[in-house]
PDB file of C-alpha atoms in Angstrom:
ATOM      1  CA  MET A   1     103.013  65.161  64.717  1.00 70.00           C
ATOM      2  CA  ALA A   2     103.237  68.936  65.169  1.00 78.00           C
ATOM      3  CA  LYS A   3     100.593  70.589  67.339  1.00 81.00           C
ATOM      4  CA  ASN A   4      98.258  73.325  66.063  1.00 84.00           C
ATOM      5  CA  PHE A   5      97.042  75.731  68.722  1.00 80.00           C
ATOM      6  CA  HIS A   6      93.781  76.360  66.819  1.00 82.00           C
ATOM      7  CA  THR A   7      92.666  72.728  67.034  1.00 82.00           C
ATOM      8  CA  ASP A   8      94.810  71.087  69.756  1.00 84.00           C
ATOM      9  CA  ASN A   9      94.983  73.765  72.486  1.00 85.00           C
ATOM     10  CA  LYS A  10      91.873  73.765  74.680  1.00 85.00           C
ATOM     11  CA  ALA A  11      92.226  77.334  76.004  1.00 89.00           C
ATOM     12  CA  PHE A  12      93.447  80.808  75.150  1.00 87.00           C
ATOM     13  CA  MET A  13      94.433  83.798  77.298  1.00 88.00           C
ATOM     14  CA  LEU A  14      92.260  86.855  78.067  1.00 88.00           C
ATOM     15  CA  TYR A  15      94.347  89.760  79.415  1.00 91.00           C
ATOM     16  CA  LYS A  16      93.134  92.204  82.082  1.00 91.00           C
ATOM     17  CA  ASP A  17      94.272  95.159  79.961  1.00 88.00           C
ATOM     18  CA  TRP A  18      91.578  94.266  77.428  1.00 90.00           C
ATOM     19  CA  GLU A  19      88.879  95.518  79.807  1.00 91.00           C
ATOM     20  CA  ASP A  20      89.486  99.109  78.623  1.00 90.00           C
ATOM     21  CA  ILE A  21      89.052  97.986  75.008  1.00 91.00           C
ATOM     22  CA  PHE A  22      85.714  96.293  75.743  1.00 91.00           C
ATOM     23  CA  GLN A  23      84.477  99.348  77.651  1.00 90.00           C
ATOM     24  CA  ALA A  24      85.390 101.619  74.737  1.00 89.00           C
ATOM     25  CA  LEU A  25      82.910  99.856  72.439  1.00 90.00           C
ATOM     26  CA  ASP A  26      79.570 101.566  71.875  1.00 85.00           C
ATOM     27  CA  SER A  27      77.096  98.801  72.777  1.00 90.00           C
ATOM     28  CA  SER A  28      76.691  95.346  74.285  1.00 91.00           C
ATOM     29  CA  GLU A  29      76.053  93.981  70.785  1.00 91.00           C
ATOM     30  CA  GLU A  30      79.524  95.035  69.657  1.00 90.00           C
ATOM     31  CA  ILE A  31      81.066  93.474  72.790  1.00 92.00           C
ATOM     32  CA  GLY A  32      79.279  90.180  72.135  1.00 93.00           C
ATOM     33  CA  GLU A  33      80.303  90.267  68.477  1.00 91.00           C
ATOM     34  CA  LEU A  34      83.947  90.802  69.482  1.00 91.00           C
ATOM     35  CA  VAL A  35      83.893  87.925  72.009  1.00 92.00           C
ATOM     36  CA  MET A  36      82.449  85.485  69.461  1.00 93.00           C
ATOM     37  CA  ALA A  37      85.049  86.617  66.909  1.00 90.00           C
ATOM     38  CA  LEU A  38      87.857  85.849  69.403  1.00 92.00           C
ATOM     39  CA  PHE A  39      86.505  82.327  70.006  1.00 92.00           C
ATOM     40  CA  ALA A  40      86.143  81.724  66.269  1.00 90.00           C
ATOM     41  CA  TYR A  41      89.782  82.671  65.651  1.00 90.00           C
ATOM     42  CA  ALA A  42      91.244  80.849  68.673  1.00 89.00           C
ATOM     43  CA  LYS A  43      89.305  77.615  68.019  1.00 88.00           C
ATOM     44  CA  ARG A  44      89.153  77.423  64.229  1.00 90.00           C
ATOM     45  CA  GLY A  45      91.460  80.168  62.910  1.00 89.00           C
ATOM     46  CA  GLU A  46      88.553  82.087  61.360  1.00 89.00           C
ATOM     47  CA  THR A  47      88.651  85.862  60.836  1.00 88.00           C
ATOM     48  CA  PRO A  48      85.070  87.231  60.892  1.00 85.00           C
ATOM     49  CA  LYS A  49      84.011  90.319  58.977  1.00 88.00           C
ATOM     50  CA  LEU A  50      83.941  93.257  61.397  1.00 90.00           C
ATOM     51  CA  SER A  51      83.890  97.030  61.081  1.00 89.00           C
ATOM     52  CA  GLY A  52      84.655 100.181  63.017  1.00 88.00           C
ATOM     53  CA  GLY A  53      86.028  99.997  66.534  1.00 89.00           C
ATOM     54  CA  THR A  54      85.166  96.286  66.800  1.00 91.00           C
ATOM     55  CA  LYS A  55      87.513  95.446  63.921  1.00 90.00           C
ATOM     56  CA  ILE A  56      90.379  97.462  65.395  1.00 91.00           C
ATOM     57  CA  ALA A  57      89.956  95.798  68.802  1.00 90.00           C
ATOM     58  CA  PHE A  58      89.846  92.322  67.205  1.00 90.00           C
ATOM     59  CA  LEU A  59      93.085  92.866  65.282  1.00 91.00           C
ATOM     60  CA  MET A  60      94.926  93.837  68.476  1.00 90.00           C
ATOM     61  CA  MET A  61      93.595  90.864  70.458  1.00 90.00           C
ATOM     62  CA  ARG A  62      94.183  88.428  67.591  1.00 91.00           C
ATOM     63  CA  ALA A  63      97.890  89.279  67.586  1.00 91.00           C
ATOM     64  CA  ALA A  64      98.155  88.380  71.294  1.00 91.00           C
ATOM     65  CA  ILE A  65      96.274  85.071  70.807  1.00 91.00           C
ATOM     66  CA  GLU A  66      98.524  84.114  67.889  1.00 89.00           C
ATOM     67  CA  ARG A  67     101.668  84.957  69.877  1.00 92.00           C
ATOM     68  CA  ASP A  68     100.563  82.784  72.810  1.00 92.00           C
ATOM     69  CA  GLY A  69      99.560  79.949  70.461  1.00 89.00           C
ATOM     70  CA  ILE A  70     102.966  79.851  68.753  1.00 91.00           C
ATOM     71  CA  ALA A  71     104.692  79.720  72.155  1.00 91.00           C
ATOM     72  CA  TRP A  72     102.461  76.777  73.121  1.00 90.00           C
ATOM     73  CA  GLU A  73     103.325  74.898  69.906  1.00 88.00           C
ATOM     74  CA  GLU A  74     107.068  75.380  70.515  1.00 89.00           C
ATOM     75  CA  MET A  75     106.735  74.064  74.078  1.00 90.00           C
ATOM     76  CA  CYS A  76     104.898  70.948  72.831  1.00 90.00           C
ATOM     77  CA  ALA A  77     107.610  70.342  70.217  1.00 88.00           C
ATOM     78  CA  GLN A  78     110.362  70.537  72.864  1.00 87.00           C
ATOM     79  CA  ARG A  79     108.557  68.058  75.109  1.00 87.00           C
ATOM     80  CA  SER A  80     108.113  65.678  72.190  1.00 85.00           C
ATOM     81  CA  GLU A  81     111.854  65.741  71.434  1.00 83.00           C
ATOM     82  CA  CYS A  82     112.696  65.005  75.074  1.00 85.00           C
ATOM     83  CA  GLY A  83     110.291  62.040  75.015  1.00 83.00           C
ATOM     84  CA  LYS A  84     111.937  60.591  71.910  1.00 80.00           C
ATOM     85  CA  LYS A  85     115.365  60.651  73.588  1.00 79.00           C
ATOM     86  CA  GLY A  86     114.020  58.551  76.453  1.00 74.00           C
ATOM     87  CA  GLY A  87     114.867  60.986  79.225  1.00 60.00           C
ATOM     88  CA  ARG A  88     117.533  60.577  81.921  1.00 59.00           C
ATOM     89  CA  PRO A  89     118.307  56.983  83.185  1.00 55.00           C
ATOM     90  CA  LYS A  90     116.891  56.160  86.621  1.00 57.00           C
ATOM     91  CA  LYS A  91     119.158  56.062  89.651  1.00 56.00           C
ATOM     92  CA  SER A  92     117.760  52.747  90.909  1.00 52.00           C
ATOM     93  CA  ASP A  93     118.835  50.898  87.745  1.00 51.00           C
ATOM     94  CA  GLU A  94     122.447  52.073  87.908  1.00 47.00           C
ATOM     95  CA  SER A  95     122.843  51.576  91.645  1.00 48.00           C
ATOM     96  CA  GLY A  96     121.062  48.209  91.509  1.00 48.00           C
ATOM     97  CA  ASN A  97     123.494  46.750  88.983  1.00 53.00           C
ATOM     98  CA  THR A  98     126.462  48.026  90.939  1.00 48.00           C
ATOM     99  CA  ASP A  99     125.212  46.616  94.230  1.00 51.00           C
ATOM    100  CA  GLU A 100     124.618  43.230  92.580  1.00 55.00           C
ATOM    101  CA  LYS A 101     128.218  43.077  91.378  1.00 56.00           C
ATOM    102  CA  ALA A 102     129.439  44.085  94.829  1.00 52.00           C
ATOM    103  CA  GLU A 103     127.392  41.286  96.458  1.00 56.00           C
ATOM    104  CA  GLN A 104     128.873  38.699  94.062  1.00 62.00           C
ATOM    105  CA  THR A 105     132.376  39.857  94.927  1.00 58.00           C
ATOM    106  CA  ALA A 106     131.641  39.712  98.661  1.00 56.00           C
ATOM    107  CA  ALA A 107     130.301  36.129  98.263  1.00 58.00           C
ATOM    108  CA  SER A 108     133.471  35.003  96.500  1.00 60.00           C
ATOM    109  CA  ALA A 109     135.484  36.518  99.338  1.00 55.00           C
ATOM    110  CA  ASP A 110     133.524  34.484 101.922  1.00 56.00           C
ATOM    111  CA  ASN A 111     134.123  31.289  99.956  1.00 57.00           C
ATOM    112  CA  ALA A 112     137.827  32.001  99.951  1.00 52.00           C
ATOM    113  CA  GLU A 113     137.875  32.330 103.759  1.00 50.00           C
ATOM    114  CA  GLU A 114     136.279  28.848 104.217  1.00 51.00           C
ATOM    115  CA  LYS A 115     139.227  27.109 102.573  1.00 49.00           C
ATOM    116  CA  PRO A 116     142.174  25.883 104.677  1.00 49.00           C
ATOM    117  CA  GLN A 117     144.696  28.577 105.292  1.00 50.00           C
ATOM    118  CA  GLY A 118     147.794  28.428 103.188  1.00 48.00           C
ATOM    119  CA  ILE A 119     150.190  30.421 101.138  1.00 43.00           C
ATOM    120  CA  ASN A 120     147.836  30.581  98.128  1.00 51.00           C
ATOM    121  CA  ASP A 121     144.847  31.576 100.273  1.00 48.00           C
ATOM    122  CA  THR A 122     146.811  34.377 101.883  1.00 48.00           C
ATOM    123  CA  ALA A 123     147.687  35.729  98.445  1.00 47.00           C
ATOM    124  CA  GLU A 124     144.065  35.563  97.198  1.00 48.00           C
ATOM    125  CA  LYS A 125     142.467  37.524 100.104  1.00 48.00           C
ATOM    126  CA  PRO A 126     143.935  40.917  99.232  1.00 51.00           C
ATOM    127  CA  LYS A 127     142.731  40.454  95.635  1.00 51.00           C
ATOM    128  CA  ALA A 128     139.114  39.784  96.746  1.00 53.00           C
ATOM    129  CA  PHE A 129     139.121  42.779  99.086  1.00 53.00           C
ATOM    130  CA  SER A 130     140.606  45.052  96.433  1.00 58.00           C
ATOM    131  CA  GLN A 131     137.892  44.025  93.934  1.00 58.00           C
ATOM    132  CA  THR A 132     135.135  44.792  96.494  1.00 61.00           C
ATOM    133  CA  LYS A 133     136.665  48.186  97.214  1.00 62.00           C
ATOM    134  CA  ARG A 134     136.963  48.945  93.495  1.00 65.00           C
ATOM    135  CA  PHE A 135     133.310  48.110  92.825  1.00 62.00           C
ATOM    136  CA  SER A 136     132.266  50.165  95.865  1.00 67.00           C
ATOM    137  CA  GLU A 137     134.174  53.174  94.571  1.00 71.00           C
ATOM    138  CA  LYS A 138     132.532  52.801  91.152  1.00 67.00           C
ATOM    139  CA  ALA A 139     129.100  52.781  92.796  1.00 68.00           C
ATOM    140  CA  LYS A 140     129.886  55.973  94.731  1.00 70.00           C
ATOM    141  CA  LYS A 141     131.185  57.628  91.576  1.00 71.00           C
ATOM    142  CA  ALA A 142     128.021  56.670  89.673  1.00 70.00           C
ATOM    143  CA  ASP A 143     125.840  58.203  92.418  1.00 71.00           C
ATOM    144  CA  LYS A 144     127.979  61.352  92.392  1.00 72.00           C
ATOM    145  CA  ASP A 145     127.643  61.672  88.598  1.00 71.00           C
ATOM    146  CA  ILE A 146     123.857  61.330  88.891  1.00 76.00           C
ATOM    147  CA  ASP A 147     123.764  64.104  91.520  1.00 71.00           C
ATOM    148  CA  ILE A 148     125.846  66.352  89.254  1.00 77.00           C
ATOM    149  CA  ASP A 149     123.448  65.700  86.359  1.00 71.00           C
ATOM    150  CA  LYS A 150     120.508  66.609  88.596  1.00 72.00           C
ATOM    151  CA  ASP A 151     122.191  69.875  89.581  1.00 73.00           C
ATOM    152  CA  LYS A 152     122.807  70.714  85.925  1.00 75.00           C
ATOM    153  CA  ASP A 153     119.195  69.981  85.035  1.00 74.00           C
ATOM    154  CA  THR A 154     118.010  72.166  87.932  1.00 77.00           C
ATOM    155  CA  ASP A 155     120.204  75.054  86.736  1.00 76.00           C
ATOM    156  CA  LYS A 156     118.799  74.686  83.220  1.00 78.00           C
ATOM    157  CA  ASP A 157     115.244  74.758  84.561  1.00 78.00           C
ATOM    158  CA  ILE A 158     116.018  77.924  86.566  1.00 83.00           C
ATOM    159  CA  ASP A 159     117.487  79.613  83.469  1.00 80.00           C
ATOM    160  CA  LYS A 160     114.402  78.659  81.443  1.00 80.00           C
ATOM    161  CA  ASP A 161     112.123  80.116  84.119  1.00 80.00           C
ATOM    162  CA  LYS A 162     114.117  83.370  84.121  1.00 83.00           C
ATOM    163  CA  ASP A 163     113.906  83.624  80.335  1.00 85.00           C
ATOM    164  CA  LYS A 164     110.174  82.946  80.504  1.00 83.00           C
ATOM    165  CA  ASP A 165     109.697  85.685  83.141  1.00 83.00           C
ATOM    166  CA  LYS A 166     111.636  88.148  80.983  1.00 85.00           C
ATOM    167  CA  ALA A 167     109.480  87.307  77.982  1.00 83.00           C
ATOM    168  CA  ILE A 168     106.306  87.815  80.047  1.00 85.00           C
ATOM    169  CA  ASP A 169     107.550  91.213  81.319  1.00 81.00           C
ATOM    170  CA  LYS A 170     108.355  92.238  77.768  1.00 82.00           C
ATOM    171  CA  GLU A 171     104.871  91.282  76.570  1.00 78.00           C
ATOM    172  CA  LYS A 172     103.281  93.191  79.456  1.00 75.00           C
ATOM    173  CA  LYS A 173     105.194  96.328  78.447  1.00 76.00           C
ATOM    174  CA  LYS A 174     104.033  95.868  74.871  1.00 74.00           C
ATOM    175  CA  ASP A 175     100.434  95.486  76.009  1.00 67.00           C
ATOM    176  CA  ALA A 176     100.729  98.623  78.178  1.00 65.00           C
ATOM    177  CA  GLY A 177     102.016 100.579  75.170  1.00 65.00           C
ATOM    178  CA  THR A 178      99.200  99.179  73.054  1.00 62.00           C
ATOM    179  CA  ALA A 179      96.594 100.295  75.609  1.00 59.00           C
ATOM    180  CA  LYS A 180      97.757 103.910  75.168  1.00 62.00           C
ATOM    181  CA  SER A 181      97.133 103.664  71.436  1.00 70.00           C
ATOM    182  CA  VAL A 182      93.612 102.194  71.694  1.00 83.00           C
ATOM    183  CA  VAL A 183      91.310 103.962  69.230  1.00 86.00           C
ATOM    184  CA  ARG A 184      87.988 105.252  70.612  1.00 86.00           C
ATOM    185  CA  SER A 185      85.018 106.865  68.884  1.00 87.00           C
ATOM    186  CA  PHE A 186      83.813 110.342  69.935  1.00 90.00           C
ATOM    187  CA  GLY A 187      81.275 112.933  68.822  1.00 86.00           C
ATOM    188  CA  THR A 188      77.515 113.044  68.442  1.00 86.00           C
ATOM    189  CA  HIS A 189      77.592 110.519  65.596  1.00 85.00           C
ATOM    190  CA  LYS A 190      80.573 108.477  66.914  1.00 86.00           C
ATOM    191  CA  ASN A 191      82.548 109.258  63.742  1.00 84.00           C
ATOM    192  CA  ILE A 192      85.587 110.956  65.337  1.00 90.00           C
ATOM    193  CA  MET A 193      88.306 108.339  65.967  1.00 89.00           C
ATOM    194  CA  LEU A 194      91.063 109.342  68.403  1.00 90.00           C
ATOM    195  CA  THR A 195      93.528 107.348  70.484  1.00 92.00           C
ATOM    196  CA  SER A 196      93.552 107.785  74.253  1.00 89.00           C
ATOM    197  CA  GLU A 197      96.893 109.547  74.022  1.00 91.00           C
ATOM    198  CA  GLN A 198      95.631 112.013  71.376  1.00 90.00           C
ATOM    199  CA  TYR A 199      92.444 112.757  73.315  1.00 91.00           C
ATOM    200  CA  ASN A 200      94.338 113.432  76.564  1.00 92.00           C
ATOM    201  CA  GLU A 201      96.791 115.729  74.800  1.00 90.00           C
ATOM    202  CA  LEU A 202      94.031 117.803  73.139  1.00 90.00           C
ATOM    203  CA  GLU A 203      92.055 117.996  76.384  1.00 89.00           C
ATOM    204  CA  SER A 204      95.129 119.270  78.270  1.00 92.00           C
ATOM    205  CA  ARG A 205      95.775 121.947  75.637  1.00 89.00           C
ATOM    206  CA  CYS A 206      92.129 123.099  75.700  1.00 91.00           C
ATOM    207  CA  ARG A 207      92.103 123.279  79.480  1.00 88.00           C
ATOM    208  CA  SER A 208      95.248 125.420  79.510  1.00 88.00           C
ATOM    209  CA  VAL A 209      93.618 128.145  77.363  1.00 82.00           C
ATOM    210  CA  GLY A 210      90.062 127.818  78.731  1.00 86.00           C
ATOM    211  CA  LEU A 211      88.508 126.090  75.695  1.00 87.00           C
ATOM    212  CA  SER A 212      86.260 123.020  75.416  1.00 89.00           C
ATOM    213  CA  LEU A 213      87.469 119.955  73.518  1.00 88.00           C
ATOM    214  CA  GLU A 214      83.935 118.518  73.364  1.00 90.00           C
ATOM    215  CA  SER A 215      82.730 121.543  71.385  1.00 89.00           C
ATOM    216  CA  TYR A 216      85.417 120.950  68.736  1.00 87.00           C
ATOM    217  CA  ILE A 217      84.590 117.231  68.547  1.00 92.00           C
ATOM    218  CA  SER A 218      80.843 117.885  68.265  1.00 90.00           C
ATOM    219  CA  LYS A 219      81.407 120.526  65.587  1.00 88.00           C
ATOM    220  CA  LEU A 220      83.556 118.223  63.437  1.00 87.00           C
ATOM    221  CA  SER A 221      81.247 115.228  64.018  1.00 90.00           C
ATOM    222  CA  GLN A 222      78.158 117.152  62.887  1.00 88.00           C
ATOM    223  CA  TRP A 223      79.928 118.579  59.830  1.00 88.00           C
ATOM    224  CA  LEU A 224      81.141 115.139  58.686  1.00 88.00           C
ATOM    225  CA  PHE A 225      77.687 113.637  59.216  1.00 89.00           C
ATOM    226  CA  THR A 226      75.974 116.446  57.258  1.00 89.00           C
ATOM    227  CA  LYS A 227      78.431 116.216  54.357  1.00 82.00           C
ATOM    228  CA  GLY A 228      78.476 112.418  54.389  1.00 84.00           C
ATOM    229  CA  ARG A 229      82.261 112.302  54.620  1.00 84.00           C
ATOM    230  CA  HIS A 230      84.845 110.313  56.560  1.00 82.00           C
ATOM    231  CA  CYS A 231      87.819 111.983  58.279  1.00 83.00           C
ATOM    232  CA  THR A 232      91.097 110.021  58.312  1.00 83.00           C
ATOM    233  CA  ASP A 233      92.967 112.382  60.670  1.00 89.00           C
ATOM    234  CA  PRO A 234      90.606 114.250  63.032  1.00 88.00           C
ATOM    235  CA  TYR A 235      93.474 114.911  65.438  1.00 91.00           C
ATOM    236  CA  ARG A 236      95.249 117.150  62.916  1.00 90.00           C
ATOM    237  CA  ILE A 237      92.060 119.135  62.148  1.00 91.00           C
ATOM    238  CA  ILE A 238      91.122 119.725  65.807  1.00 90.00           C
ATOM    239  CA  SER A 239      94.731 120.578  66.658  1.00 90.00           C
ATOM    240  CA  GLY A 240      94.758 123.230  63.889  1.00 90.00           C
ATOM    241  CA  TRP A 241      91.474 124.750  65.107  1.00 90.00           C
ATOM    242  CA  LEU A 242      92.823 124.839  68.651  1.00 83.00           C
ATOM    243  CA  ASP A 243      96.027 126.626  67.590  1.00 90.00           C
ATOM    244  CA  ASN A 244      94.104 129.308  65.681  1.00 88.00           C
ATOM    245  CA  ASP A 245      91.594 129.929  68.489  1.00 87.00           C
ATOM    246  CA  SER A 246      94.397 130.076  71.079  1.00 84.00           C
ATOM    247  CA  LYS A 247      96.174 132.778  69.070  1.00 84.00           C
ATOM    248  CA  ARG A 248      92.971 134.822  68.676  1.00 82.00           C
ATOM    249  CA  LYS A 249      92.149 134.528  72.364  1.00 75.00           C
ATOM    250  CA  THR A 250      95.653 135.598  73.347  1.00 76.00           C
ATOM    251  CA  ALA A 251      95.545 138.611  70.972  1.00 75.00           C
ATOM    252  CA  ALA A 252      92.111 139.682  72.311  1.00 67.00           C
ATOM    253  CA  LYS A 253      93.314 140.017  75.913  1.00 60.00           C
ATOM    254  CA  PRO A 254      93.512 143.661  77.124  1.00 56.00           C
ATOM    255  CA  LYS A 255      96.966 145.053  77.694  1.00 52.00           C
ATOM    256  CA  GLU A 256      98.079 145.327  81.272  1.00 52.00           C
ATOM    257  CA  ARG A 257      97.700 148.816  82.762  1.00 48.00           C
ATOM    258  CA  GLN A 258     101.002 150.660  83.026  1.00 48.00           C
ATOM    259  CA  GLY A 259     102.167 151.905  86.420  1.00 49.00           C
ATOM    260  CA  CYS A 260     101.273 155.517  87.293  1.00 49.00           C
ATOM    261  CA  ASP A 261     104.213 157.944  87.123  1.00 49.00           C
ATOM    262  CA  LEU A 262     103.881 160.583  89.875  1.00 49.00           C
ATOM    263  CA  SER A 263     107.060 162.493  89.106  1.00 53.00           C
ATOM    264  CA  TRP A 264     104.953 165.370  87.691  1.00 46.00           C
ATOM    265  CA  TYR A 265     103.254 165.758  91.066  1.00 48.00           C
ATOM    266  CA  ASP A 266     106.587 166.509  92.759  1.00 51.00           C
ATOM    267  CA  ASP A 267     107.258 169.340  90.295  1.00 54.00           C
ATOM    268  CA  PHE A 268     103.731 170.732  90.793  1.00 50.00           C
ATOM    269  CA  ALA A 269     104.012 170.732  94.583  1.00 52.00           C
ATOM    270  CA  MET A 270     107.390 172.465  94.577  1.00 54.00           C
ATOM    271  CA  ASN A 271     106.332 175.298  92.185  1.00 55.00           C
ATOM    272  CA  PHE A 272     102.774 175.857  93.417  1.00 50.00           C
ATOM    273  CA  ASP A 273     102.217 179.283  95.008  1.00 55.00           C
ATOM    274  CA  LEU A 274     100.026 178.989  98.079  1.00 49.00           C
ATOM    275  CA  SER A 275     100.003 182.739  98.953  1.00 55.00           C
ATOM    276  CA  LYS A 276      96.952 183.488  96.832  1.00 52.00           C
ATOM    277  CA  PHE A 277      94.861 181.217  98.983  1.00 48.00           C
ATOM    278  CA  PHE A 278      95.497 183.275 102.146  1.00 44.00           C
TER     279      PHE A 278
END
């Protein structure tokens, strides 16, 4: 029977990268609500009704839990198939049967030696010895085949571990990219939603021209709250304000003072008559 990670798996993974998401929430109540929502989905497959930043965080974490659960179900299915096939035969069974046949052959050889020597006995001895040697060679070959099978199984296990490590590295890169796009709430009324990447970009641009990003965020937050509206793209609005103010500030700068040209002083000194001063 196929496994279901919601009901059959007793655990689910919490990633260290999620700490930034929890810290971005506004209150402890939202953090507790998010944690209970994760348990409800992982244990029973339920999707609670959430809103705001809590809903966005839950959707990101739910995707990771579902991905890990599907991988767990596939692993259980593979183990079930291997169990149905009965696994690899044990070495003791094969070697035991071979040794038993070899002992029977050796016993028949001893019985042949107890008989009076004669022409027929001399002809039978090489046959008994050749049978013992043949069975011994078969036993060695069986052991060698088992060792080869073990080596093949070991190589397969190593390849599986490498593939698993590659998959884990790939998921870590995805989670790192997701952390950059985590949405956070800003402003006096927490109604300005920006990703970490957008916020850092705007802050760098403001710092380069001597402006304050917090003043733009507070201005837009207060305006939206007063008008009772919701902004779908605050990044574009703040970016436009920043471009306009940067142009005005650049245009308002005084022009640099031109260098003083003293060529006129040379002409004055050469043509000035000093005799009237004596």
